[in-house]
PDB file of C-alpha atoms in Angstrom:
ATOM      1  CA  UNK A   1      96.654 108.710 -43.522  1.00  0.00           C
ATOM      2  CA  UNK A   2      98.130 107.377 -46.526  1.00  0.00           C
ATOM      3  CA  UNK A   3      96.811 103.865 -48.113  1.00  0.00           C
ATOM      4  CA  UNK A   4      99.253 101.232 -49.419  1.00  0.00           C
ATOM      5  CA  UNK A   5      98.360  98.590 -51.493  1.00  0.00           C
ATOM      6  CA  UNK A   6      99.642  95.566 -52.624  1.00  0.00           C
ATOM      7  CA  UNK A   7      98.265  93.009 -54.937  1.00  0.00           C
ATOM      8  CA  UNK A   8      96.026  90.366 -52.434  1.00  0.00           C
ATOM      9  CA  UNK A   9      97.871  87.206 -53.888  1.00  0.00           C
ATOM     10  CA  UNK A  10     100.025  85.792 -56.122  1.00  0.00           C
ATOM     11  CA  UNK A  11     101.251  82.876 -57.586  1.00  0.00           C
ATOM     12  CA  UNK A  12     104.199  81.574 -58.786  1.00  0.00           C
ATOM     13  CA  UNK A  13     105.912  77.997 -60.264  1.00  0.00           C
ATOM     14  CA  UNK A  14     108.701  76.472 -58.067  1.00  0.00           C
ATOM     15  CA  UNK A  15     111.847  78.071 -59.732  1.00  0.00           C
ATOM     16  CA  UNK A  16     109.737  80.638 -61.510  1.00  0.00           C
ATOM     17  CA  UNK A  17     110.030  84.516 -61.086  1.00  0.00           C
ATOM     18  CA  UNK A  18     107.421  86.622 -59.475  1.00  0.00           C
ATOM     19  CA  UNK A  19     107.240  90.241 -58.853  1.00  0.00           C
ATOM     20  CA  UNK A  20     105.307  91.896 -55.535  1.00  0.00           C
ATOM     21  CA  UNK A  21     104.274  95.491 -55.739  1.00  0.00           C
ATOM     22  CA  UNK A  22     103.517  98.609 -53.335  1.00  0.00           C
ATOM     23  CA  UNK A  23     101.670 101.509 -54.322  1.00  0.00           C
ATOM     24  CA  UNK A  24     100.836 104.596 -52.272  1.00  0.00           C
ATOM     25  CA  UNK A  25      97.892 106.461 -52.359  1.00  0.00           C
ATOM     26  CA  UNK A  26      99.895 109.500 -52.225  1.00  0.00           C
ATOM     27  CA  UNK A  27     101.420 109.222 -55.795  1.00  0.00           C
ATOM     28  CA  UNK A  28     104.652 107.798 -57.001  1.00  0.00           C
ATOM     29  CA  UNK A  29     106.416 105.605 -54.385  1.00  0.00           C
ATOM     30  CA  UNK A  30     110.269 107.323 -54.377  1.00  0.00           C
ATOM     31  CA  UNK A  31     113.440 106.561 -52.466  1.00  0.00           C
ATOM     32  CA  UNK A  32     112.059 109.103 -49.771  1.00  0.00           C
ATOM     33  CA  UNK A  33     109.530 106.028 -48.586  1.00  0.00           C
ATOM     34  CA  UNK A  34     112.222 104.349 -47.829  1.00  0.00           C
ATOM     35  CA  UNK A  35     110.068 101.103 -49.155  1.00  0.00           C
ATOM     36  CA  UNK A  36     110.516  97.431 -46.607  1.00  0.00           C
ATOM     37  CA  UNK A  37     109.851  94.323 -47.327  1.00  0.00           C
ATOM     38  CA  UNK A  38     108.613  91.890 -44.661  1.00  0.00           C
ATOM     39  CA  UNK A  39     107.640  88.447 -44.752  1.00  0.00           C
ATOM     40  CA  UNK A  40     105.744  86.334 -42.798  1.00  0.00           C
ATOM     41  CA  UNK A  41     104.825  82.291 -42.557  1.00  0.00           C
ATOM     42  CA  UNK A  42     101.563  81.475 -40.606  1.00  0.00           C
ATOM     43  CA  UNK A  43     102.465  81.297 -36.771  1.00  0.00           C
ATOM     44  CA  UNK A  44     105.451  82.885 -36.987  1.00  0.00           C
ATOM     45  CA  UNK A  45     107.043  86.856 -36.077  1.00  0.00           C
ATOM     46  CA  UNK A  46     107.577  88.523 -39.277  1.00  0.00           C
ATOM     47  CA  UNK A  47     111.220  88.815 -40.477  1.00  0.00           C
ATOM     48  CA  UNK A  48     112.765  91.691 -42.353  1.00  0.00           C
ATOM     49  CA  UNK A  49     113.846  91.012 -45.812  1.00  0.00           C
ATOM     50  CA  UNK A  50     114.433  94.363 -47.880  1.00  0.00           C
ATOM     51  CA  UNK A  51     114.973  97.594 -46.202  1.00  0.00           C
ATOM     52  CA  UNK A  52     115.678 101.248 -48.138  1.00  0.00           C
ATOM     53  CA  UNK A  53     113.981  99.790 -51.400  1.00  0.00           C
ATOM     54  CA  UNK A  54     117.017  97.004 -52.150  1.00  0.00           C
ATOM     55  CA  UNK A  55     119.244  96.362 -49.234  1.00  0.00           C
ATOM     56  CA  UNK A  56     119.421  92.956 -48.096  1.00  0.00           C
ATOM     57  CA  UNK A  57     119.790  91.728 -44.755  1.00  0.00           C
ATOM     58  CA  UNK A  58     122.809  89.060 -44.027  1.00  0.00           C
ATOM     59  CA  UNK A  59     120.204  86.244 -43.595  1.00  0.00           C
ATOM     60  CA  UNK A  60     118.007  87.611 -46.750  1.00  0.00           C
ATOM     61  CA  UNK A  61     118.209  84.780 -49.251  1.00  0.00           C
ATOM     62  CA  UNK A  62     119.582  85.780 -52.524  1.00  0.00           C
ATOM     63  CA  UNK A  63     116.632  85.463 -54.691  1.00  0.00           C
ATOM     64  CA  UNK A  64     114.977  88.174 -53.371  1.00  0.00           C
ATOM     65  CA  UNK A  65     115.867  91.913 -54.243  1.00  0.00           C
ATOM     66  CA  UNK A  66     113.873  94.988 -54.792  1.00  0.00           C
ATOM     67  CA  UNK A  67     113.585  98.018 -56.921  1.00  0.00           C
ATOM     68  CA  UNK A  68     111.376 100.749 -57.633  1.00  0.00           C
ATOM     69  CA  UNK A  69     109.449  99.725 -60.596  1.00  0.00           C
ATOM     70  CA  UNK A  70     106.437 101.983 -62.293  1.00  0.00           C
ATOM     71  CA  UNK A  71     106.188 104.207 -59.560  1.00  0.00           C
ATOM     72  CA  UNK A  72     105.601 101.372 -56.870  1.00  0.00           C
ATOM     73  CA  UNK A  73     107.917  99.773 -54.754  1.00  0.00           C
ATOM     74  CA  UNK A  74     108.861  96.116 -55.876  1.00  0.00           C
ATOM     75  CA  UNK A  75     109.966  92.897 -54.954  1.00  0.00           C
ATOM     76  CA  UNK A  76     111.241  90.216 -57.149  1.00  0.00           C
ATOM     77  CA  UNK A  77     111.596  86.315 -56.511  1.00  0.00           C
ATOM     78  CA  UNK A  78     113.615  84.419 -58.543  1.00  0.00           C
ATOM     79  CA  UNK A  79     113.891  81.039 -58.317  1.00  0.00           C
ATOM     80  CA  UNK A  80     110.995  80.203 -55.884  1.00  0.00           C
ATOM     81  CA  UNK A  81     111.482  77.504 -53.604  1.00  0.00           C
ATOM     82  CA  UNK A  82     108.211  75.949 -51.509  1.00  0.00           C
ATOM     83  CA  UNK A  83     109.807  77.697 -48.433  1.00  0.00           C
ATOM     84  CA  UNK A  84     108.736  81.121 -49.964  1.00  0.00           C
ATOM     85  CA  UNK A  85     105.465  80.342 -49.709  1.00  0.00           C
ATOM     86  CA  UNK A  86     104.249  83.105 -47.460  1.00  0.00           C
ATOM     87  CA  UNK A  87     102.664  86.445 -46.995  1.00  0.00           C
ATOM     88  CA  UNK A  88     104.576  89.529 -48.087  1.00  0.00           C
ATOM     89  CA  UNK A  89     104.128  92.819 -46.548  1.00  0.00           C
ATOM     90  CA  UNK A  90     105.748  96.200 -47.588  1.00  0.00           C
ATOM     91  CA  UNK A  91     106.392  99.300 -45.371  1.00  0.00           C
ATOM     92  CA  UNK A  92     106.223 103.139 -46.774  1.00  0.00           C
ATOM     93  CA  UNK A  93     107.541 105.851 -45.053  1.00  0.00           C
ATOM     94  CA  UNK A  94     105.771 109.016 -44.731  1.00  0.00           C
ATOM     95  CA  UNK A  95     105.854 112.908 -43.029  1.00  0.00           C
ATOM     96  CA  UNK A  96     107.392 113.150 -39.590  1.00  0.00           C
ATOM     97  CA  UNK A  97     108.711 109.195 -39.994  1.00  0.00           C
ATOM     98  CA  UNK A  98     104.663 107.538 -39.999  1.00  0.00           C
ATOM     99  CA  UNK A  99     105.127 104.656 -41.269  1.00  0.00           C
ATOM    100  CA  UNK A 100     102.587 102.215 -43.019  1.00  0.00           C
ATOM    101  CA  UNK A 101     101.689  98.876 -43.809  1.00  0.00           C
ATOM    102  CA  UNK A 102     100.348  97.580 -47.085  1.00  0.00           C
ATOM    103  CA  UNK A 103      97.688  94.752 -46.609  1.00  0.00           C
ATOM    104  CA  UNK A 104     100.258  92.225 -47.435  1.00  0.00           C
ATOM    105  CA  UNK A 105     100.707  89.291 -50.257  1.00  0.00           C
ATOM    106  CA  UNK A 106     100.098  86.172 -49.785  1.00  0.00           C
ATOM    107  CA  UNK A 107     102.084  83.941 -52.282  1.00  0.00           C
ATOM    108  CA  UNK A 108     101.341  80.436 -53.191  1.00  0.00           C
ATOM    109  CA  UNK A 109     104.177  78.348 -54.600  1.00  0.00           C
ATOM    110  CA  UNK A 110     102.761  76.111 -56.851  1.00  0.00           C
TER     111      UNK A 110
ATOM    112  CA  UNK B   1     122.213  88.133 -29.557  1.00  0.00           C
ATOM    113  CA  UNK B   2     119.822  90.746 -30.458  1.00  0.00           C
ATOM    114  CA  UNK B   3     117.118  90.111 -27.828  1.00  0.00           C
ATOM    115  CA  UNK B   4     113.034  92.091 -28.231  1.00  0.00           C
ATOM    116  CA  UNK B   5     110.981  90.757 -25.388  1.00  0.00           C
ATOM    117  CA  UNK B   6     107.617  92.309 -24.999  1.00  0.00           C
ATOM    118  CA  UNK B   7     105.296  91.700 -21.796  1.00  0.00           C
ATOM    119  CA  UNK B   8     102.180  93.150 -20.194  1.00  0.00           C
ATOM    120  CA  UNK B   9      99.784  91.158 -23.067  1.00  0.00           C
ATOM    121  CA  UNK B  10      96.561  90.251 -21.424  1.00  0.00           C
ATOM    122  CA  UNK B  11      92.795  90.185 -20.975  1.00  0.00           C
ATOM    123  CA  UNK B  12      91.493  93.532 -20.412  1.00  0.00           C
ATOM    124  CA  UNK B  13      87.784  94.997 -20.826  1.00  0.00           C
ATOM    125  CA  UNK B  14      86.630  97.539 -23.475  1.00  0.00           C
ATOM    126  CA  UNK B  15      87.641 100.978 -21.838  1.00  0.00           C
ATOM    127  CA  UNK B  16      90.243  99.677 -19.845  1.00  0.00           C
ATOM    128  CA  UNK B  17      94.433 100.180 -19.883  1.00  0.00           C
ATOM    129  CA  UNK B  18      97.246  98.665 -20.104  1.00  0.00           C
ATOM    130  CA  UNK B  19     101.094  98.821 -20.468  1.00  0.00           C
ATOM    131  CA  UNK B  20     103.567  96.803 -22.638  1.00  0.00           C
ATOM    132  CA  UNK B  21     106.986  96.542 -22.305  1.00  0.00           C
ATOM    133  CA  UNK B  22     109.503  95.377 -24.378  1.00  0.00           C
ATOM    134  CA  UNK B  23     113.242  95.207 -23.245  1.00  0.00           C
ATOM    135  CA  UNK B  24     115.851  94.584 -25.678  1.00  0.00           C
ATOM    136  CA  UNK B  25     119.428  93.186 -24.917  1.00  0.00           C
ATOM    137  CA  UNK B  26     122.289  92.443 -27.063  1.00  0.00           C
ATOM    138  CA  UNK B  27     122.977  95.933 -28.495  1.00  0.00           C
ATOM    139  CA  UNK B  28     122.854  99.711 -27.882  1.00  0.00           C
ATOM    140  CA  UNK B  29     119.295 100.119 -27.132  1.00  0.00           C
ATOM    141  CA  UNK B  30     119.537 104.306 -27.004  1.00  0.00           C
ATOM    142  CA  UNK B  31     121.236 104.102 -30.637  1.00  0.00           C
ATOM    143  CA  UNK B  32     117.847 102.719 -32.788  1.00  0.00           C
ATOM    144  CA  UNK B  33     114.378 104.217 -33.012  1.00  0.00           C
ATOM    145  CA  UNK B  34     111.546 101.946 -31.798  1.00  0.00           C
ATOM    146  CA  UNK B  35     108.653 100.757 -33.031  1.00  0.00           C
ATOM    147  CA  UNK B  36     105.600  99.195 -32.103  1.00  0.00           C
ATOM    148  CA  UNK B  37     103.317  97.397 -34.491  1.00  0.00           C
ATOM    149  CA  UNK B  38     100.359  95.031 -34.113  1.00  0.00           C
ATOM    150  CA  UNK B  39      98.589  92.034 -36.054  1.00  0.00           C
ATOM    151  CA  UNK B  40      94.542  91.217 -35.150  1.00  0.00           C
ATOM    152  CA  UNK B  41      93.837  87.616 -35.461  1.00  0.00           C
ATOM    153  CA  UNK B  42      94.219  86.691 -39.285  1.00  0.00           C
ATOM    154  CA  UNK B  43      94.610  90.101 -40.355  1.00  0.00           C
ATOM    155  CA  UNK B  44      97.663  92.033 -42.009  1.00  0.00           C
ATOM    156  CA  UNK B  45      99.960  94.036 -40.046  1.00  0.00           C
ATOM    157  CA  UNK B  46      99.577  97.514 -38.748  1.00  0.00           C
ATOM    158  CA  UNK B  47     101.935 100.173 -37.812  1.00  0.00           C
ATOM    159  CA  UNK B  48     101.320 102.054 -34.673  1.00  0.00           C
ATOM    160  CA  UNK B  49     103.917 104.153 -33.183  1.00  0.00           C
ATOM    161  CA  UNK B  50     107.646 105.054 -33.691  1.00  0.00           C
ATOM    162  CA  UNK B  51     110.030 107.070 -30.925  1.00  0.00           C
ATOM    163  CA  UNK B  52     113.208 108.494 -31.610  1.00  0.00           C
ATOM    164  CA  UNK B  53     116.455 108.296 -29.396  1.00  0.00           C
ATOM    165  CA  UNK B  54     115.505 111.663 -27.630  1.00  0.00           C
ATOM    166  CA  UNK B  55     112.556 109.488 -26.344  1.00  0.00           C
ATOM    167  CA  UNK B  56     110.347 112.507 -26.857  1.00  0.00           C
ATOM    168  CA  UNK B  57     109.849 112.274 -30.342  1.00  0.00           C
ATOM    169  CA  UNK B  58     106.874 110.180 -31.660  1.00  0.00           C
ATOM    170  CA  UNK B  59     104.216 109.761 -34.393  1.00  0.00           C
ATOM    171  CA  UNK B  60     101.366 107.570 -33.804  1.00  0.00           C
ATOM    172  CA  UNK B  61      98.979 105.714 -36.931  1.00  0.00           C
ATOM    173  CA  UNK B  62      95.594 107.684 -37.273  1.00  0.00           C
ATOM    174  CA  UNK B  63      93.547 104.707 -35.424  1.00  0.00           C
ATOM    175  CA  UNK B  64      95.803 105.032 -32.092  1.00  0.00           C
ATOM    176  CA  UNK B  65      96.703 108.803 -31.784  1.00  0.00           C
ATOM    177  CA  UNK B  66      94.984 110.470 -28.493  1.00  0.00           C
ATOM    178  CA  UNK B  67      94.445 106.629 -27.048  1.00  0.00           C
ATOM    179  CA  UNK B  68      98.084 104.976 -27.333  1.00  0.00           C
ATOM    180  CA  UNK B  69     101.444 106.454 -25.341  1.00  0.00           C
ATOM    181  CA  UNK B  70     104.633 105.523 -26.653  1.00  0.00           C
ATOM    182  CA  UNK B  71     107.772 105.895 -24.380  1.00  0.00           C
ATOM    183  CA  UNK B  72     111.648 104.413 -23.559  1.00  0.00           C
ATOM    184  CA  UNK B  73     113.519 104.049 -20.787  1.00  0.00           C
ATOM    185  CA  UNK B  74     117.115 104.021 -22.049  1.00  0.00           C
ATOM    186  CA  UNK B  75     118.611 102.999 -19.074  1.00  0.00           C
ATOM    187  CA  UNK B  76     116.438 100.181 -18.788  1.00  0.00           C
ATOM    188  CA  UNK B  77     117.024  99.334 -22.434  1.00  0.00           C
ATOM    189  CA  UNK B  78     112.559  99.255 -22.418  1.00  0.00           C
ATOM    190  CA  UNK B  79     110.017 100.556 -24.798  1.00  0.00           C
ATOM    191  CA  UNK B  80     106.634 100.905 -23.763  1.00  0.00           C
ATOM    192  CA  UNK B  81     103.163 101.286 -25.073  1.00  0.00           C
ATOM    193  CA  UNK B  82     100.902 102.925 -23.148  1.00  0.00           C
ATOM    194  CA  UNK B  83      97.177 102.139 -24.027  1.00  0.00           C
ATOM    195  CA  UNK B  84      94.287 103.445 -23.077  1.00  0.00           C
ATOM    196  CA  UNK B  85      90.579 103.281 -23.634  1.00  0.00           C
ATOM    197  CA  UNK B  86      90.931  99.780 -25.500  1.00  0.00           C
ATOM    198  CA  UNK B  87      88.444  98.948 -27.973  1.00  0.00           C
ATOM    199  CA  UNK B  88      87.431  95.545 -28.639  1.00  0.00           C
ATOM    200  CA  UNK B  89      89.238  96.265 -32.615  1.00  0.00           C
ATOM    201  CA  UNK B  90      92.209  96.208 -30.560  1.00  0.00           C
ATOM    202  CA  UNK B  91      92.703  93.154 -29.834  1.00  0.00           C
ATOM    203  CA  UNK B  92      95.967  91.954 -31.979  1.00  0.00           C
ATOM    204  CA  UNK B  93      99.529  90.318 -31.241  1.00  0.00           C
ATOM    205  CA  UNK B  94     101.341  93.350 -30.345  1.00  0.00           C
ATOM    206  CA  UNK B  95     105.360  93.143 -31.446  1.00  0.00           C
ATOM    207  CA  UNK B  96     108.191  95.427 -30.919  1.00  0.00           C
ATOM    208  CA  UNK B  97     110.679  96.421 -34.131  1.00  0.00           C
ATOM    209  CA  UNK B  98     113.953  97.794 -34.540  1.00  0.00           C
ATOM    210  CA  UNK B  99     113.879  99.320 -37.979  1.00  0.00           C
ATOM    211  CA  UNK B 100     116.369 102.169 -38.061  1.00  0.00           C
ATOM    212  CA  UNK B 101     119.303 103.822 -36.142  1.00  0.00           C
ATOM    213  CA  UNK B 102     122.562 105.632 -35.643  1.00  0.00           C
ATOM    214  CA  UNK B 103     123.771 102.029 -36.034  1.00  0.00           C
ATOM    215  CA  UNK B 104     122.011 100.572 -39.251  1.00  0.00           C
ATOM    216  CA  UNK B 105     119.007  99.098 -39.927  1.00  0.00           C
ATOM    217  CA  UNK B 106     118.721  95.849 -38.177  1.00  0.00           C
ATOM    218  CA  UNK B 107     115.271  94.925 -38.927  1.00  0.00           C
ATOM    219  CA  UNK B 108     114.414  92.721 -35.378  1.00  0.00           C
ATOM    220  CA  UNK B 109     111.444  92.051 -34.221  1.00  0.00           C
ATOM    221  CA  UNK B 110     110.215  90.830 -31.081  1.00  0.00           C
ATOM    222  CA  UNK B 111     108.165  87.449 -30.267  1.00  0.00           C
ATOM    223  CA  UNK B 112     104.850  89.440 -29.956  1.00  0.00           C
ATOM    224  CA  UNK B 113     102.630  89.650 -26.843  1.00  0.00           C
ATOM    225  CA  UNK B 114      98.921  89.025 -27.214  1.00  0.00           C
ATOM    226  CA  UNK B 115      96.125  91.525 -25.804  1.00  0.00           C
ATOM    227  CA  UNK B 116      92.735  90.376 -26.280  1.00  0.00           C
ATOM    228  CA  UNK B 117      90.161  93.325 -25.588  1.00  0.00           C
ATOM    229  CA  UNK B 118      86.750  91.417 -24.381  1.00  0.00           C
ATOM    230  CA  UNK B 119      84.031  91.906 -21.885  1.00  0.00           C
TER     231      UNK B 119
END
């Protein structure tokens, strides 16, 4: 089973700019992962923000958006807000439709 | 509104079975895959299982396959997860997901239902 990894945490500035990643273990991450973003604010149910590398949801807030960036799947913040503060978890696609997990990004807004 | 409900969460002992549900309401529950995913107590999330509208298509993760059934009723609108010979590792919020479908990608989740493996 493939391994995805993300970087453990992250900080960023209120109204600064940060940038999440997702590697796979398998080699380049393409648009044939299909890469998600999730995120997910202690106590809560995750919610969907980013699915097929950079399609938004309608509640997705604007300041997010992904790419593919290096060979990883990536997700940009601009213009964090204290209400981003959160983990971050992206979701790779793989034969037959497995999907998995990265460990997740916690993000501090400070 | 989109509705995931899952139930069946519980107490069970190390070896032992159970079955969670999750109904949906509020769209055309035959038209999406399903998914089942789970979250151990301050841990990241995990995938575990997807099945396809023919409800006999599925892929498991590595740590579940041979233990964990996936199936759907689609005229019950219900996606279960059969599992079996629980481990105490299993113990984890267990949520239904709606990634991907003949209509979109909707990306719901349910509420989550807890099973907590424990002699």
């Amino acid at each position: 089973q493939a391994v995805v990894t993300q970087e453990p945490s992250l900080t960023v500035s209120p109204g600064g700019t940060v940038t999440l990643t997702c590697g796979s273990s398998t080699g380049a991450v393409t648009s044939g992962h299909y890469p998600y973003w999730f995120q997910q604010k202690p106590g809560q149910v995750p919610m969907s923000l980013i699915y097929d590398i950079h399609n938004k949801y309608s509640w997705t807030p604007g300041r997010f958006s992904g790419s593919l960036l290096g060979g990883k799947a990536a997700l940009t913040l601009s213009g964090a807000q204290p209400e981003d503060e959160a983990d971050y978890y992206c979701l790779l696609s793989y034969t037959a439709n497995r999907r998995v997990f990265g460990g997740g990004t916690k993000l501090t807004v400070l | 509104d989109v509705q995931l409900v899952e139930s069946g969460g519980g107490l069970v002992q190390p070896g032992g079975s159970l079955r969670l549900s999750c109904t949906a309401s509020g769209f055309t529950f035959s038209r999406y895959w399903m998914h089942w995913v789970r979250q151990a107590p301050g841990k990241g999330l995990v995938w575990l299982s997807i099945i396809k509208l023919d409800g006999v298509t599925a892929e498991y993760a590595d740590s579940v396959k041979g233990r964990f059934t996936i199936s759907r009723d689609n005229a019950k609108n219900t996606v279960y997860l059969q599992m079996n010979s629980l481990k105490d590792e299993d113990t984890a919020v267990y949520y239904c997901a709606r990634f991907e479908g003949l209509g979109g990608s909707p990306g719901d989740w349910g509420q989550g239902t807890l099973v907590t493996v424990s002699a």
